[in-house]
PDB file of C-alpha atoms in Angstrom:
ATOM      1  CA  MET A   8     -23.301  20.818   9.074  1.00 61.00           C
ATOM      2  CA  ALA A   9     -19.869  20.403   7.495  1.00 57.00           C
ATOM      3  CA  ARG A  10     -18.124  20.436  10.872  1.00 61.00           C
ATOM      4  CA  GLN A  11     -19.967  17.413  12.234  1.00 67.00           C
ATOM      5  CA  TYR A  12     -18.508  14.882   9.776  1.00 70.00           C
ATOM      6  CA  SER A  13     -15.546  16.319   7.943  1.00 71.00           C
ATOM      7  CA  VAL A  14     -12.691  14.861   5.924  1.00 69.00           C
ATOM      8  CA  LYS A  15     -10.420  17.735   6.888  1.00 71.00           C
ATOM      9  CA  GLY A  16      -7.082  16.834   8.333  1.00 72.00           C
ATOM     10  CA  GLY A  17      -4.421  19.029   9.811  1.00 80.00           C
ATOM     11  CA  THR A  18      -2.540  20.537   6.905  1.00 83.00           C
ATOM     12  CA  ARG A  19      -0.609  23.718   6.241  1.00 86.00           C
ATOM     13  CA  ARG A  20      -0.908  23.493   2.474  1.00 90.00           C
ATOM     14  CA  TRP A  21      -3.754  25.634   1.222  1.00 91.00           C
ATOM     15  CA  PRO A  22      -4.526  23.564  -1.918  1.00 92.00           C
ATOM     16  CA  VAL A  23      -5.088  20.510   0.247  1.00 90.00           C
ATOM     17  CA  ALA A  24      -7.355  22.503   2.582  1.00 88.00           C
ATOM     18  CA  VAL A  25      -9.378  23.727  -0.415  1.00 91.00           C
ATOM     19  CA  PHE A  26      -9.659  20.147  -1.698  1.00 90.00           C
ATOM     20  CA  TYR A  27     -10.941  18.987   1.720  1.00 88.00           C
ATOM     21  CA  ASN A  28     -13.551  21.776   1.668  1.00 89.00           C
ATOM     22  CA  VAL A  29     -14.672  20.722  -1.815  1.00 91.00           C
ATOM     23  CA  LEU A  30     -15.013  17.114  -0.633  1.00 89.00           C
ATOM     24  CA  ASP A  31     -17.095  18.209   2.366  1.00 88.00           C
ATOM     25  CA  LEU A  32     -19.385  20.332   0.203  1.00 90.00           C
ATOM     26  CA  ALA A  33     -19.778  17.556  -2.372  1.00 91.00           C
ATOM     27  CA  ALA A  34     -20.724  15.070   0.351  1.00 89.00           C
ATOM     28  CA  ILE A  35     -23.307  17.464   1.820  1.00 89.00           C
ATOM     29  CA  ASN A  36     -24.781  18.181  -1.616  1.00 92.00           C
ATOM     30  CA  ALA A  37     -24.976  14.466  -2.416  1.00 90.00           C
ATOM     31  CA  TRP A  38     -26.729  13.780   0.898  1.00 88.00           C
ATOM     32  CA  VAL A  39     -29.267  16.576   0.315  1.00 89.00           C
ATOM     33  CA  LEU A  40     -29.995  15.257  -3.186  1.00 90.00           C
ATOM     34  CA  TYR A  41     -30.305  11.708  -1.865  1.00 89.00           C
ATOM     35  CA  ARG A  42     -32.778  12.785   0.806  1.00 87.00           C
ATOM     36  CA  SER A  43     -34.890  14.746  -1.683  1.00 88.00           C
ATOM     37  CA  CYS A  44     -34.998  11.881  -4.210  1.00 88.00           C
ATOM     38  CA  MET A  45     -35.336   8.975  -1.772  1.00 83.00           C
ATOM     39  CA  SER A  46     -37.811  10.336   0.750  1.00 77.00           C
ATOM     40  CA  GLN A  47     -38.844   6.891   2.014  1.00 77.00           C
ATOM     41  CA  GLU A  48     -35.244   5.758   2.718  1.00 77.00           C
ATOM     42  CA  ASN A  49     -34.007   8.308   5.242  1.00 81.00           C
ATOM     43  CA  ILE A  50     -30.587   7.188   6.490  1.00 85.00           C
ATOM     44  CA  PRO A  51     -28.335   9.246   8.777  1.00 87.00           C
ATOM     45  CA  ARG A  52     -25.678  11.427   7.154  1.00 85.00           C
ATOM     46  CA  ARG A  53     -22.833   9.470   8.732  1.00 87.00           C
ATOM     47  CA  ASP A  54     -24.077   6.186   7.273  1.00 90.00           C
ATOM     48  CA  PHE A  55     -24.627   7.876   3.900  1.00 89.00           C
ATOM     49  CA  MET A  56     -21.052   9.213   3.862  1.00 88.00           C
ATOM     50  CA  LEU A  57     -19.628   5.791   4.759  1.00 90.00           C
ATOM     51  CA  GLN A  58     -21.686   4.148   2.013  1.00 91.00           C
ATOM     52  CA  LEU A  59     -20.594   6.856  -0.443  1.00 90.00           C
ATOM     53  CA  ALA A  60     -16.932   6.331   0.426  1.00 88.00           C
ATOM     54  CA  HIS A  61     -17.224   2.555   0.003  1.00 92.00           C
ATOM     55  CA  GLU A  62     -18.938   2.909  -3.370  1.00 92.00           C
ATOM     56  CA  LEU A  63     -16.434   5.470  -4.653  1.00 88.00           C
ATOM     57  CA  ARG A  64     -13.423   3.342  -3.794  1.00 90.00           C
ATOM     58  CA  ALA A  65     -14.899  -0.071  -4.725  1.00 90.00           C
ATOM     59  CA  GLU A  66     -13.792   0.001  -8.374  1.00 87.00           C
ATOM     60  CA  TRP A  67     -10.288   1.217  -7.489  1.00 86.00           C
ATOM     61  CA  MET A  68      -9.889  -1.446  -4.797  1.00 85.00           C
ATOM     62  CA  ALA A  69     -11.052  -4.145  -7.204  1.00 84.00           C
ATOM     63  CA  SER A  70      -8.461  -3.082  -9.762  1.00 83.00           C
ATOM     64  CA  LYS A  71      -5.689  -3.129  -7.134  1.00 78.00           C
ATOM     65  CA  ALA A  72      -6.478  -6.599  -5.784  1.00 68.00           C
ATOM     66  CA  PRO A  73      -4.322  -9.339  -7.326  1.00 69.00           C
ATOM     67  CA  PRO A  74      -6.048 -12.334  -8.895  1.00 64.00           C
ATOM     68  CA  LEU A  75      -6.415 -15.217  -6.480  1.00 61.00           C
ATOM     69  CA  ALA A  76      -4.369 -17.584  -8.667  1.00 59.00           C
ATOM     70  CA  ASP A  77      -1.302 -15.313  -8.527  1.00 53.00           C
ATOM     71  CA  LEU A  78      -1.086 -15.185  -4.739  1.00 50.00           C
ATOM     72  CA  PRO A  79       2.108 -16.753  -3.366  1.00 53.00           C
ATOM     73  CA  PHE A  80       1.837 -20.171  -1.786  1.00 48.00           C
ATOM     74  CA  SER A  81       2.470 -19.992   1.937  1.00 47.00           C
ATOM     75  CA  GLY A  82       3.138 -23.680   2.530  1.00 45.00           C
ATOM     76  CA  ALA A  83       6.270 -25.322   3.859  1.00 45.00           C
ATOM     77  CA  GLY A  84       8.084 -25.110   0.515  1.00 44.00           C
ATOM     78  CA  ALA A  85       7.529 -21.385   0.020  1.00 46.00           C
ATOM     79  CA  GLU A  86      10.682 -19.327   0.257  1.00 55.00           C
ATOM     80  CA  GLU A  87      10.429 -16.244   2.433  1.00 63.00           C
ATOM     81  CA  ARG A  88      11.977 -13.176   0.822  1.00 73.00           C
ATOM     82  CA  ARG A  89      13.703 -10.990   3.402  1.00 81.00           C
ATOM     83  CA  ARG A  90      16.786  -8.830   3.552  1.00 83.00           C
ATOM     84  CA  MET A  91      19.989 -10.253   5.022  1.00 83.00           C
ATOM     85  CA  THR A  92      23.399  -8.786   5.806  1.00 84.00           C
ATOM     86  CA  CYS A  93      26.330  -9.596   3.524  1.00 83.00           C
ATOM     87  CA  MET A  94      28.552 -12.372   4.930  1.00 79.00           C
ATOM     88  CA  VAL A  95      31.527 -12.211   2.546  1.00 75.00           C
ATOM     89  CA  LYS A  96      33.802  -9.337   3.548  1.00 72.00           C
ATOM     90  CA  ALA A  97      34.251  -7.643   6.892  1.00 67.00           C
ATOM     91  CA  HIS A  98      34.054  -4.094   5.494  1.00 69.00           C
ATOM     92  CA  CYS A  99      30.632  -4.615   3.906  1.00 74.00           C
ATOM     93  CA  MET A 100      28.895  -6.440   6.747  1.00 66.00           C
ATOM     94  CA  GLN A 101      26.339  -3.619   6.972  1.00 77.00           C
ATOM     95  CA  ASN A 102      25.129  -4.065   3.376  1.00 82.00           C
ATOM     96  CA  LYS A 103      21.641  -5.542   3.114  1.00 83.00           C
ATOM     97  CA  THR A 104      20.697  -7.869   0.265  1.00 83.00           C
ATOM     98  CA  PHE A 105      18.097 -10.346  -0.963  1.00 82.00           C
ATOM     99  CA  CYS A 106      20.664 -12.397  -2.932  1.00 81.00           C
ATOM    100  CA  LYS A 107      22.337 -15.601  -1.802  1.00 80.00           C
ATOM    101  CA  CYS A 108      25.409 -17.289  -3.188  1.00 80.00           C
ATOM    102  CA  ALA A 109      24.482 -20.100  -5.570  1.00 77.00           C
ATOM    103  CA  LYS A 110      27.205 -22.394  -4.159  1.00 80.00           C
ATOM    104  CA  CYS A 111      27.505 -21.772  -0.419  1.00 82.00           C
ATOM    105  CA  GLY A 112      24.131 -20.110   0.318  1.00 80.00           C
ATOM    106  CA  ASP A 113      25.555 -17.124   2.228  1.00 81.00           C
ATOM    107  CA  ALA A 114      24.050 -13.678   1.800  1.00 82.00           C
ATOM    108  CA  VAL A 115      25.962 -11.718  -0.858  1.00 82.00           C
ATOM    109  CA  CYS A 116      25.680  -7.994  -1.632  1.00 82.00           C
ATOM    110  CA  GLY A 117      26.169  -6.502  -5.098  1.00 78.00           C
ATOM    111  CA  LYS A 118      29.776  -5.487  -4.381  1.00 77.00           C
ATOM    112  CA  CYS A 119      30.838  -9.014  -3.431  1.00 76.00           C
ATOM    113  CA  THR A 120      29.247 -10.962  -6.301  1.00 74.00           C
ATOM    114  CA  ALA A 121      30.959 -12.144  -9.451  1.00 63.00           C
ATOM    115  CA  LYS A 122      29.816 -10.255 -12.538  1.00 58.00           C
ATOM    116  CA  VAL A 123      28.191 -13.209 -14.316  1.00 50.00           C
ATOM    117  CA  LEU A 124      26.383 -15.203 -11.613  1.00 62.00           C
ATOM    118  CA  SER A 125      25.315 -14.536  -8.065  1.00 66.00           C
ATOM    119  CA  VAL A 126      28.326 -16.377  -6.670  1.00 70.00           C
ATOM    120  CA  CYS A 127      30.360 -14.790  -3.921  1.00 72.00           C
ATOM    121  CA  ASN A 128      34.008 -13.919  -4.498  1.00 69.00           C
ATOM    122  CA  ASN A 129      35.069 -16.594  -1.983  1.00 72.00           C
ATOM    123  CA  CYS A 130      33.449 -19.372  -4.061  1.00 71.00           C
ATOM    124  CA  VAL A 131      34.789 -18.163  -7.437  1.00 59.00           C
TER     125      VAL A 131
END
């Protein structure tokens, strides 16, 4: 019965394999108890396991979801945050950064910025 719907994945680590076996046995035991207690509602084991998984992760997923008010605005004025290559010196052109120079707007890595502000060494 445990082979039909299993959570086992391919792993070489024995503690993980033991944990997968415990999960399989717990799911089978829960299904047997459900069938004995709820004799009029006989659902297939696959549907029971899916419902069990959704109910077990529902609280965790709700705690991970950000509040709707804190979501970033995706309108025309929203600034997209992406990594850019440094444009100041030739020897650090491979450095990636999120920072831009406050004066000229070029991408500036940490090595090429002034110590106080995010201004490139060319603009200082």
